[in-house]
Amino acid sequence: MSRNRLKPTITYSESELVMLLKEADTNAFWHLYHHYEGALYQVAYGILKDEEFASYALHDAFMNIWRNIHQYDPNKGRLFTWMHQIIRHKSLEILQSKTYRESNRIKSMTESDLMIPLQDSPEQSGLRGLLQQLKKEHRVLIELSYFAGYTRKEIATQLDIPVGTVKTRIRAALLVLRKMMQLF
Amino acid sequence: MNIKTYISSGIIESFVAGLATSEEIAELEAMRQEYPDLDIAIRECEYDMENYIQLQRDHLPPEKLRQRVKQMLMVSLEAEKNKTPYINNSTSYPDIKLSPDKMRVHIGWKTLLIYLLIYIAVSLVAAAVFFFMTLPK
């Protein structure tokens, strides 16, 4: 039996985690990092479409989280929403930077950039498999709003729909998503 | 404003995704204090977003980049730890702030120095005049 198996896995509630982070507890920081690394990286990658730049964004975002945890107010929202805003902001900052622009890697969102491919794949099961059944128009709206870092105006241009309807379309897509997640 | 219409307008989803304008955010933050239904709807939407994005958590950066990010974070955390006393303004690094009183004392010294310099200059001129006047003809 390996040593790691004997090592107990510490789990924290969100409030415990926040409290420990505010006390500058590095164990809590690494727990947070391992729990959210993948999710936040995907948000950065969705915006930057580049593994290296997305990794830099991930580093900077986690350092911002560490430094500014005192500014996080649980009454104003979940910890993840706050961290999502930080990684989104950091990624958009990199997107507008000279270094990124000079690397000439800006490209528009295509089907291949979607986090969950549109095509059905037989090996996908569970919730991810269920999400495969989301209509393409709904999936694109969710991905554009959660991952691509576009403004509502840019989403409207991308999908060729009026800016005024972007808000309601995103809501409609997310309501379908919620129903599917509840079914699971 | 009808709160149900407001909730179904799509503002919550835009807010949670980070697409809302600062005016919309201010309005929503003020209204959630007043309407518990709105607050619940925001929390539900946040929960959904977290669950959805967490589905992608297995899509990690390539291992080499992952290790680099971890290394960089370790170095950055260490650097932060070392500069903590400065940030916290601990007693070993006294905070020096000039109060208006101290500023007045400072200006007083400056004036005294100017007077002293003038006095030295006048004395030198007087000494030179005296020297030339006493020179044997």
GROMACS .gro file of C-alpha atoms in nm:
model
  321
    1MET     CA    1   0.000   0.000   0.000
    2SER     CA    2   0.140   0.338  -0.088
    3ARG     CA    3   0.204   0.608   0.171
    4ASN     CA    4  -0.038   0.843   0.004
    5ARG     CA    5  -0.324   0.607   0.064
    6LEU     CA    6  -0.263   0.617   0.435
    7LYS     CA    7  -0.249   0.994   0.438
    8PRO     CA    8  -0.591   1.132   0.530
    9THR     CA    9  -0.742   1.376   0.285
   10ILE     CA   10  -0.834   1.699   0.458
   11THR     CA   11  -1.151   1.860   0.337
   12TYR     CA   12  -1.262   2.207   0.430
   13SER     CA   13  -1.598   2.376   0.415
   14GLU     CA   14  -1.597   2.697   0.213
   15SER     CA   15  -1.617   2.914   0.525
   16GLU     CA   16  -1.331   2.721   0.693
   17LEU     CA   17  -1.120   2.758   0.382
   18VAL     CA   18  -1.180   3.132   0.364
   19MET     CA   19  -1.105   3.175   0.734
   20LEU     CA   20  -0.775   2.985   0.702
   21LEU     CA   21  -0.678   3.176   0.389
   22LYS     CA   22  -0.737   3.502   0.574
   23GLU     CA   23  -0.492   3.373   0.834
   24ALA     CA   24  -0.236   3.315   0.554
   25ASP     CA   25  -0.247   2.935   0.594
   26THR     CA   26  -0.045   2.786   0.308
   27ASN     CA   27  -0.200   2.439   0.347
   28ALA     CA   28  -0.540   2.593   0.284
   29PHE     CA   29  -0.395   2.773  -0.018
   30TRP     CA   30  -0.268   2.450  -0.174
   31HIS     CA   31  -0.599   2.280  -0.103
   32LEU     CA   32  -0.775   2.565  -0.282
   33TYR     CA   33  -0.527   2.544  -0.567
   34HIS     CA   34  -0.571   2.172  -0.624
   35HIS     CA   35  -0.947   2.196  -0.600
   36TYR     CA   36  -0.989   2.484  -0.846
   37GLU     CA   37  -0.680   2.463  -1.065
   38GLY     CA   38  -0.857   2.282  -1.350
   39ALA     CA   39  -1.174   2.492  -1.347
   40LEU     CA   40  -0.992   2.826  -1.339
   41TYR     CA   41  -0.741   2.712  -1.599
   42GLN     CA   42  -1.029   2.632  -1.833
   43VAL     CA   43  -1.168   2.984  -1.793
   44ALA     CA   44  -0.824   3.132  -1.874
   45TYR     CA   45  -0.775   2.894  -2.166
   46GLY     CA   46  -1.122   2.973  -2.300
   47ILE     CA   47  -1.023   3.340  -2.322
   48LEU     CA   48  -0.657   3.312  -2.425
   49LYS     CA   49  -0.664   2.992  -2.636
   50ASP     CA   50  -0.304   2.934  -2.543
   51GLU     CA   51  -0.171   2.691  -2.283
   52GLU     CA   52   0.128   2.900  -2.183
   53PHE     CA   53  -0.056   3.232  -2.147
   54ALA     CA   54  -0.339   3.054  -1.965
   55SER     CA   55  -0.086   2.910  -1.719
   56TYR     CA   56   0.054   3.258  -1.649
   57ALA     CA   57  -0.300   3.382  -1.591
   58LEU     CA   58  -0.355   3.093  -1.350
   59HIS     CA   59  -0.044   3.182  -1.150
   60ASP     CA   60  -0.130   3.552  -1.134
   61ALA     CA   61  -0.492   3.482  -1.043
   62PHE     CA   62  -0.395   3.254  -0.753
   63MET     CA   63  -0.148   3.514  -0.627
   64ASN     CA   64  -0.425   3.777  -0.646
   65ILE     CA   65  -0.654   3.544  -0.452
   66TRP     CA   66  -0.384   3.494  -0.186
   67ARG     CA   67  -0.309   3.866  -0.156
   68ASN     CA   68  -0.667   3.992  -0.169
   69ILE     CA   69  -0.859   3.727   0.023
   70HIS     CA   70  -0.940   3.994   0.284
   71GLN     CA   71  -1.148   4.171   0.022
   72TYR     CA   72  -1.367   3.866  -0.033
   73ASP     CA   73  -1.707   3.910   0.131
   74PRO     CA   74  -1.912   3.585   0.158
   75ASN     CA   75  -2.231   3.792   0.180
   76LYS     CA   76  -2.173   3.914  -0.173
   77GLY     CA   77  -2.137   3.575  -0.333
   78ARG     CA   78  -1.968   3.237  -0.347
   79LEU     CA   79  -1.592   3.206  -0.332
   80PHE     CA   80  -1.587   3.052  -0.678
   81THR     CA   81  -1.774   3.349  -0.832
   82TRP     CA   82  -1.513   3.584  -0.684
   83MET     CA   83  -1.228   3.368  -0.813
   84HIS     CA   84  -1.397   3.342  -1.154
   85GLN     CA   85  -1.402   3.721  -1.174
   86ILE     CA   86  -1.031   3.736  -1.083
   87ILE     CA   87  -0.919   3.483  -1.345
   88ARG     CA   88  -1.148   3.640  -1.606
   89HIS     CA   89  -1.009   3.986  -1.536
   90LYS     CA   90  -0.648   3.863  -1.536
   91SER     CA   91  -0.698   3.672  -1.864
   92LEU     CA   92  -0.857   3.975  -2.032
   93GLU     CA   93  -0.564   4.187  -1.911
   94ILE     CA   94  -0.319   3.942  -2.074
   95LEU     CA   95  -0.536   3.933  -2.388
   96GLN     CA   96  -0.492   4.308  -2.425
   97SER     CA   97  -0.120   4.303  -2.343
   98LYS     CA   98   0.140   4.384  -2.605
   99THR     CA   99   0.318   4.051  -2.555
  100TYR     CA  100   0.002   3.856  -2.625
  101ARG     CA  101  -0.097   4.067  -2.924
  102GLU     CA  102   0.249   4.037  -3.072
  103SER     CA  103   0.232   3.662  -3.038
  104ASN     CA  104  -0.050   3.689  -3.292
  105ARG     CA  105  -0.255   3.420  -3.133
  106ILE     CA  106  -0.590   3.592  -3.126
  107LYS     CA  107  -0.852   3.390  -3.302
  108SER     CA  108  -1.227   3.380  -3.290
  109MET     CA  109  -1.418   3.109  -3.112
  110THR     CA  110  -1.484   2.809  -3.329
  111GLU     CA  111  -1.662   2.484  -3.259
  112SER     CA  112  -1.331   2.314  -3.183
  113ASP     CA  113  -1.273   2.560  -2.897
  114LEU     CA  114  -1.576   2.441  -2.705
  115MET     CA  115  -1.488   2.282  -2.374
  116ILE     CA  116  -1.729   1.995  -2.424
  117PRO     CA  117  -1.731   1.883  -2.789
  118LEU     CA  118  -2.060   1.913  -2.972
  119GLN     CA  119  -2.039   1.566  -3.122
  120ASP     CA  120  -2.177   1.282  -2.918
  121SER     CA  121  -1.908   1.052  -2.796
  122PRO     CA  122  -2.010   0.707  -2.674
  123GLU     CA  123  -1.752   0.702  -2.392
  124GLN     CA  124  -1.905   1.006  -2.223
  125SER     CA  125  -2.142   0.912  -1.948
  126GLY     CA  126  -2.295   1.077  -1.644
  127LEU     CA  127  -2.352   1.450  -1.630
  128ARG     CA  128  -2.098   1.527  -1.900
  129GLY     CA  129  -2.277   1.285  -2.129
  130LEU     CA  130  -2.606   1.448  -2.047
  131LEU     CA  131  -2.461   1.788  -2.134
  132GLN     CA  132  -2.378   1.655  -2.477
  133GLN     CA  133  -2.749   1.666  -2.541
  134LEU     CA  134  -2.763   2.041  -2.489
  135LYS     CA  135  -2.861   2.215  -2.810
  136LYS     CA  136  -2.567   2.369  -2.993
  137GLU     CA  137  -2.711   2.723  -2.962
  138HIS     CA  138  -2.744   2.683  -2.584
  139ARG     CA  139  -2.399   2.529  -2.545
  140VAL     CA  140  -2.233   2.809  -2.744
  141LEU     CA  141  -2.406   3.074  -2.532
  142ILE     CA  142  -2.296   2.912  -2.207
  143GLU     CA  143  -1.940   2.870  -2.325
  144LEU     CA  144  -1.922   3.225  -2.461
  145SER     CA  145  -2.046   3.373  -2.135
  146TYR     CA  146  -1.856   3.150  -1.889
  147PHE     CA  147  -1.533   3.085  -2.074
  148ALA     CA  148  -1.469   3.311  -2.371
  149GLY     CA  149  -1.447   3.644  -2.188
  150TYR     CA  150  -1.652   3.829  -2.447
  151THR     CA  151  -1.871   4.127  -2.368
  152ARG     CA  152  -2.242   4.106  -2.446
  153LYS     CA  153  -2.182   4.320  -2.754
  154GLU     CA  154  -1.914   4.081  -2.879
  155ILE     CA  155  -2.138   3.781  -2.814
  156ALA     CA  156  -2.412   3.953  -3.015
  157THR     CA  157  -2.171   4.008  -3.306
  158GLN     CA  158  -2.039   3.653  -3.284
  159LEU     CA  159  -2.387   3.501  -3.294
  160ASP     CA  160  -2.539   3.767  -3.517
  161ILE     CA  161  -2.821   3.850  -3.274
  162PRO     CA  162  -2.928   4.189  -3.131
  163VAL     CA  163  -2.736   4.301  -2.817
  164GLY     CA  164  -3.066   4.345  -2.635
  165THR     CA  165  -3.150   3.976  -2.660
  166VAL     CA  166  -2.811   3.841  -2.543
  167LYS     CA  167  -2.909   3.868  -2.176
  168THR     CA  168  -3.235   3.676  -2.219
  169ARG     CA  169  -3.075   3.416  -2.448
  170ILE     CA  170  -2.803   3.342  -2.192
  171ARG     CA  171  -3.069   3.304  -1.926
  172ALA     CA  172  -3.270   3.067  -2.145
  173ALA     CA  173  -2.960   2.856  -2.212
  174LEU     CA  174  -2.870   2.843  -1.843
  175LEU     CA  175  -3.224   2.743  -1.745
  176VAL     CA  176  -3.200   2.446  -1.983
  177LEU     CA  177  -2.861   2.362  -1.834
  178ARG     CA  178  -3.000   2.380  -1.482
  179LYS     CA  179  -3.288   2.147  -1.571
  180MET     CA  180  -3.044   1.895  -1.717
  181MET     CA  181  -2.821   1.913  -1.412
  182GLN     CA  182  -3.120   1.862  -1.184
  183LEU     CA  183  -3.226   1.556  -1.386
  184PHE     CA  184  -2.894   1.396  -1.316
  185MET     CA  185  -4.010   4.737  -1.024
  186ASN     CA  186  -4.161   4.390  -1.044
  187ILE     CA  187  -3.900   4.160  -0.894
  188LYS     CA  188  -4.010   3.855  -1.098
  189THR     CA  189  -3.966   4.048  -1.422
  190TYR     CA  190  -3.629   4.170  -1.301
  191ILE     CA  191  -3.514   3.815  -1.215
  192SER     CA  192  -3.626   3.678  -1.552
  193SER     CA  193  -3.462   3.964  -1.745
  194GLY     CA  194  -3.133   3.771  -1.756
  195ILE     CA  195  -2.947   4.022  -1.539
  196ILE     CA  196  -2.851   3.758  -1.279
  197GLU     CA  197  -2.689   3.532  -1.536
  198SER     CA  198  -2.496   3.825  -1.685
  199PHE     CA  199  -2.388   3.936  -1.338
  200VAL     CA  200  -2.264   3.591  -1.236
  201ALA     CA  201  -2.075   3.544  -1.563
  202GLY     CA  202  -1.908   3.885  -1.515
  203LEU     CA  203  -2.081   4.049  -1.812
  204ALA     CA  204  -2.286   4.310  -1.626
  205THR     CA  205  -2.199   4.680  -1.640
  206SER     CA  206  -2.099   4.868  -1.322
  207GLU     CA  207  -2.442   5.040  -1.313
  208GLU     CA  208  -2.619   4.705  -1.340
  209ILE     CA  209  -2.400   4.559  -1.065
  210ALA     CA  210  -2.472   4.854  -0.832
  211GLU     CA  211  -2.845   4.822  -0.897
  212LEU     CA  212  -2.843   4.445  -0.841
  213GLU     CA  213  -2.636   4.470  -0.522
  214ALA     CA  214  -2.879   4.727  -0.381
  215MET     CA  215  -3.186   4.526  -0.479
  216ARG     CA  216  -3.064   4.195  -0.339
  217GLN     CA  217  -3.063   4.354   0.007
  218GLU     CA  218  -3.428   4.438  -0.036
  219TYR     CA  219  -3.558   4.123  -0.208
  220PRO     CA  220  -3.465   3.784  -0.058
  221ASP     CA  221  -3.601   3.605  -0.370
  222LEU     CA  222  -3.346   3.787  -0.582
  223ASP     CA  223  -3.066   3.695  -0.342
  224ILE     CA  224  -3.169   3.326  -0.357
  225ALA     CA  225  -3.185   3.336  -0.739
  226ILE     CA  226  -2.832   3.485  -0.755
  227ARG     CA  227  -2.694   3.217  -0.522
  228GLU     CA  228  -2.859   2.941  -0.725
  229CYS     CA  229  -2.709   3.077  -1.044
  230GLU     CA  230  -2.363   3.099  -0.883
  231TYR     CA  231  -2.395   2.739  -0.764
  232ASP     CA  232  -2.489   2.625  -1.118
  233MET     CA  233  -2.195   2.809  -1.271
  234GLU     CA  234  -1.951   2.657  -1.025
  235ASN     CA  235  -2.086   2.307  -1.093
  236TYR     CA  236  -2.071   2.356  -1.467
  237ILE     CA  237  -1.717   2.495  -1.473
  238GLN     CA  238  -1.600   2.229  -1.227
  239LEU     CA  239  -1.702   1.971  -1.487
  240GLN     CA  240  -1.403   2.092  -1.689
  241ARG     CA  241  -1.156   2.059  -1.401
  242ASP     CA  242  -0.994   1.748  -1.549
  243HIS     CA  243  -0.877   1.953  -1.849
  244LEU     CA  244  -0.549   2.055  -1.690
  245PRO     CA  245  -0.250   2.232  -1.847
  246PRO     CA  246   0.023   2.002  -1.987
  247GLU     CA  247   0.225   1.848  -1.701
  248LYS     CA  248   0.538   2.056  -1.774
  249LEU     CA  249   0.342   2.381  -1.755
  250ARG     CA  250   0.153   2.259  -1.448
  251GLN     CA  251   0.477   2.198  -1.263
  252ARG     CA  252   0.608   2.539  -1.371
  253VAL     CA  253   0.297   2.715  -1.236
  254LYS     CA  254   0.335   2.529  -0.905
  255GLN     CA  255   0.703   2.621  -0.881
  256MET     CA  256   0.626   2.985  -0.960
  257LEU     CA  257   0.353   2.989  -0.696
  258MET     CA  258   0.590   2.842  -0.435
  259VAL     CA  259   0.849   3.112  -0.513
  260SER     CA  260   0.586   3.388  -0.510
  261LEU     CA  261   0.442   3.268  -0.177
  262GLU     CA  262   0.789   3.260  -0.025
  263ALA     CA  263   0.857   3.614  -0.151
  264GLU     CA  264   0.524   3.730  -0.005
  265LYS     CA  265   0.613   3.573   0.331
  266ASN     CA  266   0.944   3.761   0.340
  267LYS     CA  267   0.787   4.096   0.276
  268THR     CA  268   0.499   4.049   0.523
  269PRO     CA  269   0.654   4.276   0.796
  270TYR     CA  270   0.652   4.569   0.554
  271ILE     CA  271   0.292   4.507   0.453
  272ASN     CA  272   0.173   4.467   0.810
  273ASN     CA  273   0.356   4.776   0.937
  274SER     CA  274   0.484   4.573   1.229
  275THR     CA  275   0.664   4.743   1.519
  276SER     CA  276   1.010   4.665   1.381
  277TYR     CA  277   0.941   4.898   1.089
  278PRO     CA  278   0.801   5.221   1.236
  279ASP     CA  279   0.562   5.413   1.019
  280ILE     CA  280   0.700   5.764   0.968
  281LYS     CA  281   0.441   6.025   0.893
  282LEU     CA  282   0.512   6.398   0.911
  283SER     CA  283   0.252   6.583   1.109
  284PRO     CA  284   0.190   6.956   1.037
  285ASP     CA  285   0.374   7.044   1.367
  286LYS     CA  286   0.685   6.859   1.258
  287MET     CA  287   0.657   7.027   0.920
  288ARG     CA  288   0.665   7.370   1.094
  289VAL     CA  289   0.979   7.272   1.289
  290HIS     CA  290   1.131   7.163   0.963
  291ILE     CA  291   1.056   7.497   0.796
  292GLY     CA  292   1.201   7.678   1.109
  293TRP     CA  293   1.535   7.501   1.070
  294LYS     CA  294   1.542   7.592   0.703
  295THR     CA  295   1.492   7.964   0.783
  296LEU     CA  296   1.766   7.953   1.051
  297LEU     CA  297   2.007   7.798   0.800
  298ILE     CA  298   1.933   8.075   0.548
  299TYR     CA  299   1.999   8.343   0.815
  300LEU     CA  300   2.322   8.167   0.911
  301LEU     CA  301   2.440   8.160   0.549
  302ILE     CA  302   2.358   8.531   0.506
  303TYR     CA  303   2.548   8.609   0.831
  304ILE     CA  304   2.856   8.412   0.706
  305ALA     CA  305   2.842   8.589   0.368
  306VAL     CA  306   2.816   8.935   0.532
  307SER     CA  307   3.104   8.851   0.772
  308LEU     CA  308   3.324   8.740   0.482
  309VAL     CA  309   3.255   9.061   0.290
  310ALA     CA  310   3.326   9.269   0.604
  311ALA     CA  311   3.651   9.078   0.667
  312ALA     CA  312   3.760   9.135   0.306
  313VAL     CA  313   3.681   9.509   0.326
  314PHE     CA  314   3.868   9.536   0.658
  315PHE     CA  315   4.163   9.344   0.508
  316PHE     CA  316   4.195   9.577   0.205
  317MET     CA  317   4.147   9.889   0.421
  318THR     CA  318   4.430   9.790   0.658
  319LEU     CA  319   4.673   9.707   0.377
  320PRO     CA  320   4.984   9.932   0.398
  321LYS     CA  321   4.988  10.185   0.110
   0.00000   0.00000   0.00000
